[in-house]
PDB file of C-alpha atoms in Angstrom:
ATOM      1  CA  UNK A   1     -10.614  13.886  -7.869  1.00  0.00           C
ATOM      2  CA  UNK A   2      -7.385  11.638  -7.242  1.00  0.00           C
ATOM      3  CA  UNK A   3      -7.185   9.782  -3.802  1.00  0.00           C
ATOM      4  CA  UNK A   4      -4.191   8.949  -2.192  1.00  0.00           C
ATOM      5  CA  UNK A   5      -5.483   5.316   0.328  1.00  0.00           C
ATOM      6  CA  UNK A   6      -2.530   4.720   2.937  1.00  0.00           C
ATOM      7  CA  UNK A   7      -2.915   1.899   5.396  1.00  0.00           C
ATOM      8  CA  UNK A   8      -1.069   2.234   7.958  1.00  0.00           C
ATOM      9  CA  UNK A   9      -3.303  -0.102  10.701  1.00  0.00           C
ATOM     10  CA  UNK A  10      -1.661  -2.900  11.601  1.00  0.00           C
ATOM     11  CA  UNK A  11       0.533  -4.225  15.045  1.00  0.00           C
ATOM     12  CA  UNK A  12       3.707  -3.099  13.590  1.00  0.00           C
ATOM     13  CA  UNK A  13       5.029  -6.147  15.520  1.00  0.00           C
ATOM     14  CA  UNK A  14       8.093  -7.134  14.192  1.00  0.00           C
ATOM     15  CA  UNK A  15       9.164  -2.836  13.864  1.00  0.00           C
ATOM     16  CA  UNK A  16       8.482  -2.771  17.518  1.00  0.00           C
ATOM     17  CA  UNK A  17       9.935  -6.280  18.457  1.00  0.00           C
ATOM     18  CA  UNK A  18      13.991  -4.058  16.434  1.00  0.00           C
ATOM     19  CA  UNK A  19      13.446  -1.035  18.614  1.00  0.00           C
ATOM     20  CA  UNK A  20      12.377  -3.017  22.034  1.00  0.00           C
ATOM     21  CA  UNK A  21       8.921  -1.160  22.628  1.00  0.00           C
ATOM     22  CA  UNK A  22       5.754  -1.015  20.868  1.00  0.00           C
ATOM     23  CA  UNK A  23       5.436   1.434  18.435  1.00  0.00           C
ATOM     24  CA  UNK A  24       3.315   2.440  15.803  1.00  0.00           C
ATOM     25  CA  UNK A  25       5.723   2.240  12.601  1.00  0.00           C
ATOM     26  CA  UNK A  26       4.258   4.702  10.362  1.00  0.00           C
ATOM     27  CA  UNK A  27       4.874   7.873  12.783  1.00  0.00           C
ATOM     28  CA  UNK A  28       8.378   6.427  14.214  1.00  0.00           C
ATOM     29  CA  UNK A  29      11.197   9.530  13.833  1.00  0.00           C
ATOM     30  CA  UNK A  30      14.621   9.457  15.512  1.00  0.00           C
ATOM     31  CA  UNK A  31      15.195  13.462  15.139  1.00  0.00           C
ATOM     32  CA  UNK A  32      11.723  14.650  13.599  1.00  0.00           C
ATOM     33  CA  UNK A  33       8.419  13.677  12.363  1.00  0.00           C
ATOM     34  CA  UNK A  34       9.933  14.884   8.751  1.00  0.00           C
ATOM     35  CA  UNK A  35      11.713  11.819   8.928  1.00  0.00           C
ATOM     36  CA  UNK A  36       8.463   9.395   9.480  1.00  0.00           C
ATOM     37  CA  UNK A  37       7.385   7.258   7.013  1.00  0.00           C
ATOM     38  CA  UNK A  38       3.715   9.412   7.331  1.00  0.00           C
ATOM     39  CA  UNK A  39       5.144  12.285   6.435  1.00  0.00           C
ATOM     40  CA  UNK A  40       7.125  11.112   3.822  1.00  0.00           C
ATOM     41  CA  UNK A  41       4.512   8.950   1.799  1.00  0.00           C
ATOM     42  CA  UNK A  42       1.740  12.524   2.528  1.00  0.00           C
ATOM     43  CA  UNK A  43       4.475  14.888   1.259  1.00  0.00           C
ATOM     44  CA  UNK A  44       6.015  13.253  -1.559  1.00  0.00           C
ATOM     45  CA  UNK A  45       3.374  14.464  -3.628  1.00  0.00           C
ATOM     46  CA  UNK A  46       0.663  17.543  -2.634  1.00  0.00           C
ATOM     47  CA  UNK A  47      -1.143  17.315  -5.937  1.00  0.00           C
ATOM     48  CA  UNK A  48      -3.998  14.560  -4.479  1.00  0.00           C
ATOM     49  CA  UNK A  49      -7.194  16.000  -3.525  1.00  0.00           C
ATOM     50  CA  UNK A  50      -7.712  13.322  -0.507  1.00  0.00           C
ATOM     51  CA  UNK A  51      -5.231  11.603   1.443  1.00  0.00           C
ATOM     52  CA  UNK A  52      -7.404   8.424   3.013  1.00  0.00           C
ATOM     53  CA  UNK A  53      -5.346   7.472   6.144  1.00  0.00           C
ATOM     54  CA  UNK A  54      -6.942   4.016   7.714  1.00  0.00           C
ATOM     55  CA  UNK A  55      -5.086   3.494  10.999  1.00  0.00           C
ATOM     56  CA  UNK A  56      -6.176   1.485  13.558  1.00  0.00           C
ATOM     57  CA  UNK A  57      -3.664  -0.275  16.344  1.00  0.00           C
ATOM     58  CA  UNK A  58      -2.923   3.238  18.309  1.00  0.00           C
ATOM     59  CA  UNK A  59      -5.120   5.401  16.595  1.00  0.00           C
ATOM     60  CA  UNK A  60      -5.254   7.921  18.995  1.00  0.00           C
ATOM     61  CA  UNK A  61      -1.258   8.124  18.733  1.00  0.00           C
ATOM     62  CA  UNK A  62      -2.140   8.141  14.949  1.00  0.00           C
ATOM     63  CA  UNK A  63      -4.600  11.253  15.004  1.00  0.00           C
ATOM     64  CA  UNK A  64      -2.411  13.037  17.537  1.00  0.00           C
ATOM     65  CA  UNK A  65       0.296  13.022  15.183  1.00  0.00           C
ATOM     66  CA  UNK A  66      -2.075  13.952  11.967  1.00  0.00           C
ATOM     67  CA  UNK A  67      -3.590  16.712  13.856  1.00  0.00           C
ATOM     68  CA  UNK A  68      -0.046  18.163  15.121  1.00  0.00           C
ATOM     69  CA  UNK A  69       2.222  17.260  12.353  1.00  0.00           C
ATOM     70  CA  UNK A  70       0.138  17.390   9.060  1.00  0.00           C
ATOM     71  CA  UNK A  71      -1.382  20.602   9.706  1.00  0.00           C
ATOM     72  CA  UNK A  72      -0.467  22.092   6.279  1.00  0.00           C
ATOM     73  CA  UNK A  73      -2.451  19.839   4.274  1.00  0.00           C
ATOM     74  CA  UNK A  74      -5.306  18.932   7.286  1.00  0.00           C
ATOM     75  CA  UNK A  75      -7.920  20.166   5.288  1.00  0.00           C
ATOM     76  CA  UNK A  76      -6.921  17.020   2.605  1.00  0.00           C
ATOM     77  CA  UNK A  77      -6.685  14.071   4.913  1.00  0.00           C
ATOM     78  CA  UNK A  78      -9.828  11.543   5.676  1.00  0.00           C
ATOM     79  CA  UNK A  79      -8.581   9.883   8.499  1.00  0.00           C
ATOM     80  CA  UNK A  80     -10.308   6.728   9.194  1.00  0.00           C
ATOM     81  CA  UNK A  81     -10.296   4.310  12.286  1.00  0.00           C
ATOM     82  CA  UNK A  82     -10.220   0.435  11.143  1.00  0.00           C
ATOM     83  CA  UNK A  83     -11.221  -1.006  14.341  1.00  0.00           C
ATOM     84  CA  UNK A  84     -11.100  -4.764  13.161  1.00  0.00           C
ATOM     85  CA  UNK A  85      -7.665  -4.034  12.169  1.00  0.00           C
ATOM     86  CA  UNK A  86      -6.289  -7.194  14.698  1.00  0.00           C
ATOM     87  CA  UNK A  87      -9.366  -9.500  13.488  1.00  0.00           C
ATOM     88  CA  UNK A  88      -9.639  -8.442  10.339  1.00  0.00           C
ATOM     89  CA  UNK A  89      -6.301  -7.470   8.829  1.00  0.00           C
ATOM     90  CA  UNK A  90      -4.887  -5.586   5.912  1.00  0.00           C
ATOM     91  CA  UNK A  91      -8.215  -6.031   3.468  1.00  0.00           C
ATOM     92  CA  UNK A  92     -10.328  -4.530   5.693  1.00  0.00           C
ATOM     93  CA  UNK A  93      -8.312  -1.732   6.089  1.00  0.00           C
ATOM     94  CA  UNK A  94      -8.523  -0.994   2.247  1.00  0.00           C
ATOM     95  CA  UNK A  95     -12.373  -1.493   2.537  1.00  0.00           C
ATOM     96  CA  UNK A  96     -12.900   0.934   4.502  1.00  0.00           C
ATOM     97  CA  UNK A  97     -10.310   3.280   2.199  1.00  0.00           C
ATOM     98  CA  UNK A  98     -12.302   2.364  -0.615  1.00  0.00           C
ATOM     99  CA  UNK A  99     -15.419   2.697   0.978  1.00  0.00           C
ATOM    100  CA  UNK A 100     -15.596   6.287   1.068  1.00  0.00           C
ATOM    101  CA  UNK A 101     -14.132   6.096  -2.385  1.00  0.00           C
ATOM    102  CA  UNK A 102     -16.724   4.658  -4.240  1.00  0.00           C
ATOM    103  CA  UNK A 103     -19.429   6.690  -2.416  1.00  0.00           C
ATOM    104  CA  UNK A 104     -17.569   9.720  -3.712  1.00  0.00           C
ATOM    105  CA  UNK A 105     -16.885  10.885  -7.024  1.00  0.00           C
ATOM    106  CA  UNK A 106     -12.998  10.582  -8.230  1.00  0.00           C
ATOM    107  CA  UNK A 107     -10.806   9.832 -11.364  1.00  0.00           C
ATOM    108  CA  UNK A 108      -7.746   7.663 -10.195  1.00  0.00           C
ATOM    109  CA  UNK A 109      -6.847   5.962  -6.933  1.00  0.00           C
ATOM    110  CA  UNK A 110      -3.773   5.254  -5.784  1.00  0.00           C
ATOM    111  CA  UNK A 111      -3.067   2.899  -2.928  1.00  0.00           C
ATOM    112  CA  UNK A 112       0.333   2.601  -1.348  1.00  0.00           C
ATOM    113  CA  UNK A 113       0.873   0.172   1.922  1.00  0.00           C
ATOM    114  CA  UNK A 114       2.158   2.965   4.924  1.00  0.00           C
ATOM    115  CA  UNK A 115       5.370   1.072   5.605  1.00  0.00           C
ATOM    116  CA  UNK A 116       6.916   1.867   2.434  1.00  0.00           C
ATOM    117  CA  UNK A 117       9.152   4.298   1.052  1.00  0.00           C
ATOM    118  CA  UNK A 118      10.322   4.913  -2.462  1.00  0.00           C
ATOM    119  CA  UNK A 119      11.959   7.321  -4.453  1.00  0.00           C
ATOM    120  CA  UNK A 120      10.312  10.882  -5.799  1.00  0.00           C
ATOM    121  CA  UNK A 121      11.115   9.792  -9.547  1.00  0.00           C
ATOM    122  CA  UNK A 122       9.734   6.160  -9.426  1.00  0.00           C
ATOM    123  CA  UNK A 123       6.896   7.347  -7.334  1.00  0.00           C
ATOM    124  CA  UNK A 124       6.244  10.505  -9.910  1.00  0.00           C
ATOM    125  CA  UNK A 125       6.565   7.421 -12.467  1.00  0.00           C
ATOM    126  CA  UNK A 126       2.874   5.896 -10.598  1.00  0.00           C
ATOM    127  CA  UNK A 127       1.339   9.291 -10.853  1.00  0.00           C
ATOM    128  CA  UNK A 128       2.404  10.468 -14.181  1.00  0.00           C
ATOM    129  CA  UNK A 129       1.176   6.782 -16.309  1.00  0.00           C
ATOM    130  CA  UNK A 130      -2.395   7.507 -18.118  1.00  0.00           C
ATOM    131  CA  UNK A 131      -2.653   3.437 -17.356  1.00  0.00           C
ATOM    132  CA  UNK A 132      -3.543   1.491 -14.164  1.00  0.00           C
ATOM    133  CA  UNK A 133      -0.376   0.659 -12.728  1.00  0.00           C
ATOM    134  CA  UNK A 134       1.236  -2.198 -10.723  1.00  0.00           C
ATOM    135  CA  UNK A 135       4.424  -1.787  -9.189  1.00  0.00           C
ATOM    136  CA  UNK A 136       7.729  -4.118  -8.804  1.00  0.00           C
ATOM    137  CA  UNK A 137      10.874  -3.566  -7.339  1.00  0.00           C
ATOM    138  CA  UNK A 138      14.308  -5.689  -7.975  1.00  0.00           C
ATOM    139  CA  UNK A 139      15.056  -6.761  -4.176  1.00  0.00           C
ATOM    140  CA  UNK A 140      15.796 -10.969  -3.680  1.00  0.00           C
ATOM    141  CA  UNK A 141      12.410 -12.670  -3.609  1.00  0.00           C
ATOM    142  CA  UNK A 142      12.061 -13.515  -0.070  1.00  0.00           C
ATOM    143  CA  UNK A 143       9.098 -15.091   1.214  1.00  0.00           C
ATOM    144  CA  UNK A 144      10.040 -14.076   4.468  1.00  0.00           C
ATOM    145  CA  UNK A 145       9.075 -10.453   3.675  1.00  0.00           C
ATOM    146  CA  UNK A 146       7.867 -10.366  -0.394  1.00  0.00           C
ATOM    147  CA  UNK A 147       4.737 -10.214  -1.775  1.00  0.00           C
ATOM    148  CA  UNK A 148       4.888 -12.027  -5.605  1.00  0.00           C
ATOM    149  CA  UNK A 149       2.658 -11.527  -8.720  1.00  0.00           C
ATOM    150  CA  UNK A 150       3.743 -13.314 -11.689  1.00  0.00           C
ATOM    151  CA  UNK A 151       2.200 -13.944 -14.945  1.00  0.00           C
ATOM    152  CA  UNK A 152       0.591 -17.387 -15.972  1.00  0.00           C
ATOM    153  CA  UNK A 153       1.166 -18.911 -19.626  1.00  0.00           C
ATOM    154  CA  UNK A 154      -2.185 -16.747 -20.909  1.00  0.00           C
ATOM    155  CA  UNK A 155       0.023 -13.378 -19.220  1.00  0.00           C
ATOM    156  CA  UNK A 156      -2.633 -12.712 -16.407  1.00  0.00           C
ATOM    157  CA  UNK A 157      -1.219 -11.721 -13.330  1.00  0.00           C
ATOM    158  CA  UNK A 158      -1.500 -13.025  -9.850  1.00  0.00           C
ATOM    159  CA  UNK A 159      -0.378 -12.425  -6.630  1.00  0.00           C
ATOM    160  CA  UNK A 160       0.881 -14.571  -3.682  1.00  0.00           C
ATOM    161  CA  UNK A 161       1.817 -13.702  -0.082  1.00  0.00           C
ATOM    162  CA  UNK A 162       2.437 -16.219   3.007  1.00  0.00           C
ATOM    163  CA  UNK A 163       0.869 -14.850   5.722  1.00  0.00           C
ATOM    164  CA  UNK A 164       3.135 -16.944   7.856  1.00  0.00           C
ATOM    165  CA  UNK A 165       6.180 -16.368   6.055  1.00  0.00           C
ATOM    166  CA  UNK A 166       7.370 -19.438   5.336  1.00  0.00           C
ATOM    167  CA  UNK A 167       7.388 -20.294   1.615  1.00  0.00           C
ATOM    168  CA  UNK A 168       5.760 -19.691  -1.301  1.00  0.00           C
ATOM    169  CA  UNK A 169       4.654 -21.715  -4.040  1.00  0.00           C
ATOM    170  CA  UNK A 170       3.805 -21.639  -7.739  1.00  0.00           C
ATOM    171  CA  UNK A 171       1.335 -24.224  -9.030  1.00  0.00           C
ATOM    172  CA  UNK A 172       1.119 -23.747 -12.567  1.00  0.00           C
ATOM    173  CA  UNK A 173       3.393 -22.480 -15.537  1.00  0.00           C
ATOM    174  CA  UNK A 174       4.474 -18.874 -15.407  1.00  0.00           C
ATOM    175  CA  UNK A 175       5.577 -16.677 -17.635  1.00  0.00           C
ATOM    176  CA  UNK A 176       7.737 -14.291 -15.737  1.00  0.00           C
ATOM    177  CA  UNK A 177       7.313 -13.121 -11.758  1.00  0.00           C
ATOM    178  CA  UNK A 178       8.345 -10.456  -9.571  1.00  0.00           C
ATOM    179  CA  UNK A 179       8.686  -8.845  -6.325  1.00  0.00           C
ATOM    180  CA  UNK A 180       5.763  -6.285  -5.408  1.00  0.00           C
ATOM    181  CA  UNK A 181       5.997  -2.622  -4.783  1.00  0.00           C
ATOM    182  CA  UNK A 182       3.030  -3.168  -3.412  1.00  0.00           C
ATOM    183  CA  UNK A 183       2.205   0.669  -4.781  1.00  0.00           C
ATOM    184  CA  UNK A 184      -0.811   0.264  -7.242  1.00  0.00           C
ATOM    185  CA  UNK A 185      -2.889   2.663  -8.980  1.00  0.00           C
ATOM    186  CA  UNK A 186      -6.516   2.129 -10.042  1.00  0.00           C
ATOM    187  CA  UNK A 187      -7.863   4.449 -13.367  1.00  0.00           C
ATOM    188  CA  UNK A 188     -10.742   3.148 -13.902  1.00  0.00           C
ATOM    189  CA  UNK A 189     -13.535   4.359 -11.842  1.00  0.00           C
ATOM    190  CA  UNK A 190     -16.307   1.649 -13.130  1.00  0.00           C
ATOM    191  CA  UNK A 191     -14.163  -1.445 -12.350  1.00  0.00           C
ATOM    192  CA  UNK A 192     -13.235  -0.068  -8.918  1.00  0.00           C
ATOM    193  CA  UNK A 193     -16.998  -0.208  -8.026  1.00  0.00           C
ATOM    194  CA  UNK A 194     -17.425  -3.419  -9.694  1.00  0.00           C
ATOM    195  CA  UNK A 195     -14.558  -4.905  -8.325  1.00  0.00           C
ATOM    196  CA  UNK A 196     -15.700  -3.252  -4.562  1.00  0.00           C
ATOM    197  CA  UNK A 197     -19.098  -4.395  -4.764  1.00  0.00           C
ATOM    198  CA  UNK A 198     -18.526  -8.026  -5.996  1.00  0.00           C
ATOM    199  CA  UNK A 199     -16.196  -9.103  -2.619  1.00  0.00           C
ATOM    200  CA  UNK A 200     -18.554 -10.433  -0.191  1.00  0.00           C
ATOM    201  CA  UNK A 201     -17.882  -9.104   3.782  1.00  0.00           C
ATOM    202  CA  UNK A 202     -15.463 -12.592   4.111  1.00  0.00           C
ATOM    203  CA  UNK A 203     -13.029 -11.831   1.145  1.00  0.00           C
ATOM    204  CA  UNK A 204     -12.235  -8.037   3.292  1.00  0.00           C
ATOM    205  CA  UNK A 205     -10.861 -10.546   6.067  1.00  0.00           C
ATOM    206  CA  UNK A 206      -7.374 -11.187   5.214  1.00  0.00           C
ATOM    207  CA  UNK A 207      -5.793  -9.911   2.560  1.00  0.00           C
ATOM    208  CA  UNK A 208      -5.338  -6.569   0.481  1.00  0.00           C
ATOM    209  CA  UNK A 209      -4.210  -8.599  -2.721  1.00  0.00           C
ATOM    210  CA  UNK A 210      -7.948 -10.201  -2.741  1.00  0.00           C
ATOM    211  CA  UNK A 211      -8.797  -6.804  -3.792  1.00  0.00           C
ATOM    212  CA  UNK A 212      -5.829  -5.975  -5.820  1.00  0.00           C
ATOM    213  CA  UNK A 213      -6.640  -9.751  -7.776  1.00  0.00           C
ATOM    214  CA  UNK A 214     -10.139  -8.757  -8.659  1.00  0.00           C
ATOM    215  CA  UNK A 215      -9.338  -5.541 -10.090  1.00  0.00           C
ATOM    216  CA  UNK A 216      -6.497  -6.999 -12.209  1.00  0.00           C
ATOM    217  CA  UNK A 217      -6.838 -10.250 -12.569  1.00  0.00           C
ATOM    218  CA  UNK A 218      -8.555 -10.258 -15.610  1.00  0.00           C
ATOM    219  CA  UNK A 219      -6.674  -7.588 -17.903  1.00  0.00           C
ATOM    220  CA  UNK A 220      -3.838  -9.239 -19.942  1.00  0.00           C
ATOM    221  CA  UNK A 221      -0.332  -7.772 -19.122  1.00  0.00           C
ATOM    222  CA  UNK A 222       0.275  -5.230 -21.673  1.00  0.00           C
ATOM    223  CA  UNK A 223      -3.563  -3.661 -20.308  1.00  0.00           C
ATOM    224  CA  UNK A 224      -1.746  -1.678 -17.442  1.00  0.00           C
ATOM    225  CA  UNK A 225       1.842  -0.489 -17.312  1.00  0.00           C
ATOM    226  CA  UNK A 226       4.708  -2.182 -14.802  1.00  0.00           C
ATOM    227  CA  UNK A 227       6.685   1.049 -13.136  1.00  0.00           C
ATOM    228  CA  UNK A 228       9.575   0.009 -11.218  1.00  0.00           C
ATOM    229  CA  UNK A 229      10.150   1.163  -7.830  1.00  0.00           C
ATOM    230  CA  UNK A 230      14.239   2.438  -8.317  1.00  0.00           C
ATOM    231  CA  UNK A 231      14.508   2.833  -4.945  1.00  0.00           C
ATOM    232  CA  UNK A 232      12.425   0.669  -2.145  1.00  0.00           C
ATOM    233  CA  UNK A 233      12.174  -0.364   1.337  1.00  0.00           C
ATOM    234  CA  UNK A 234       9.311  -2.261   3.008  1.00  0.00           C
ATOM    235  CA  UNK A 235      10.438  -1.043   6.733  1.00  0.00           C
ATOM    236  CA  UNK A 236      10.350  -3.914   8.354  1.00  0.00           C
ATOM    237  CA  UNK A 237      12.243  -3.327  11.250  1.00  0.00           C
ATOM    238  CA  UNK A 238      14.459  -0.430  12.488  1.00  0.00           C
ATOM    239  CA  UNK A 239      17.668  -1.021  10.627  1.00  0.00           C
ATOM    240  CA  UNK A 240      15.610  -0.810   7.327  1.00  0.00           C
ATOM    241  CA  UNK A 241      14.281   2.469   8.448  1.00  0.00           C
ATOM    242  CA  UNK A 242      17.312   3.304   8.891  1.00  0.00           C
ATOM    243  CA  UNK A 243      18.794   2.771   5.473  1.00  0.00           C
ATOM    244  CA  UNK A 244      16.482   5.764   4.296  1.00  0.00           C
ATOM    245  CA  UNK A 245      17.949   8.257   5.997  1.00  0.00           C
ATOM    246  CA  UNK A 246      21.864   7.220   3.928  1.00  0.00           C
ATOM    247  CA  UNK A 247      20.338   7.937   0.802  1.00  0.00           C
TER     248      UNK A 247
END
């Protein structure tokens, strides 16, 4: 079974702070819900068996929109309510994806943040490696916006964010670093569960890179393949939503 994990929970605060109203990012359209980020990220490629949706600030506007808009592939989507999303933040939201994961029976997992868009080719480029995969793309490291991973003198990754967007900060040697694409996929079903059932309930509050550390933190580069993401935005705010709709 492959699994498509979208988390789409969070405040959407500084989408909704561009358009002057509060809004739910994911499901924002201008002319039609074709043109939502949802739609995009479920319909770029029909050839998952699940589509794990974890919403949670307006949920109800979230399931409205699933239940009217996704109709055609209904009978595919888990959609699942993360209401800790404010408390708790993006790693819960992936628990909870992963949760009914690992109680399941699949062969690859793929886990894409729900304010994203990419290209079909680059994205085909996840789907299509027999490897794990982590994703960059070649947009200015910002730390206003980027998550990081770079590699450390041994070539093990890690990743760094700044939750308050300020700066970020290297501590030790590196071999080479990069901006995220913050699309990964997981192929191996016995390190998911290991990796799952190691994080105690306090490492799910925070960050989804806790997660995304454990899993890869330990395999040398060259032990998953780097895809590049061609064409990227991270839709922060309106006018990069926009910028989708000139290409």
């Amino acid at each position: 079974m492959k699994v498509l994990i979208i988390t789409v929970a969070g405040s959407s605060t500084r989408f909704s702070r561009s358009i002057g109203k509060e809004c739910l990012k994911c499901i924002y359209y201008e002319e039609d819900f074709t043109q939502s980020l949802l739609y995009k990220t479920v319909y770029r490629d029909l050839s998952f068996d699940k589509y794990v949706i974890v919403g949670g600030y307006k949920f109800d506007e979230l399931k409205r929109a699933v239940d009217l808009y996704l109709q055609s592939v209904k009978d595919k989507i888990v959609l699942i309510n993360n209401e800790k999303y404010a408390e708790y933040g993006s790693g819960y939201s992936l628990y909870l994806g992963l949760q009914y994961v690992v109680d399941g029976e699949f062969d690859e997992v793929v886990f894409a943040e729900g304010d994203l868009w990419v290209d079909g080719e680059s994205f085909a480029a996840v789907l299509n490696s027999p490897q794990d995969v982590i994703t960059f793309n070649r947009d200015t490291i910002d730390a206003l916006k980027s998550v990081v991973f770079y590699f450390d003198k041994d070539n093990y990754v890690h990743y760094l964010y700044d939750m308050a967007h300020n700066s970020l900060e290297i501590k030790e040697p590196f071999l080479s670093v990069y901006n995220s694409g913050q699309i990964w996929k997981f192929k191996h079903i016995q390190r998911v569960k290991d990796a799952f059932y190691s994080l105690g309930g306090d490492k799910w509050q925070g960050t989804n890179l806790v997660f995304i550390q454990k899993y890869f933190g330990e395999i040398k580069n060259g032990g998953f393949e780097l895809v590049e993401m061609k064409k990227w935005f991270n839709c922060n705010t309106v006018s990069d939503f926009r910028k989708i709709g000139d290409i």
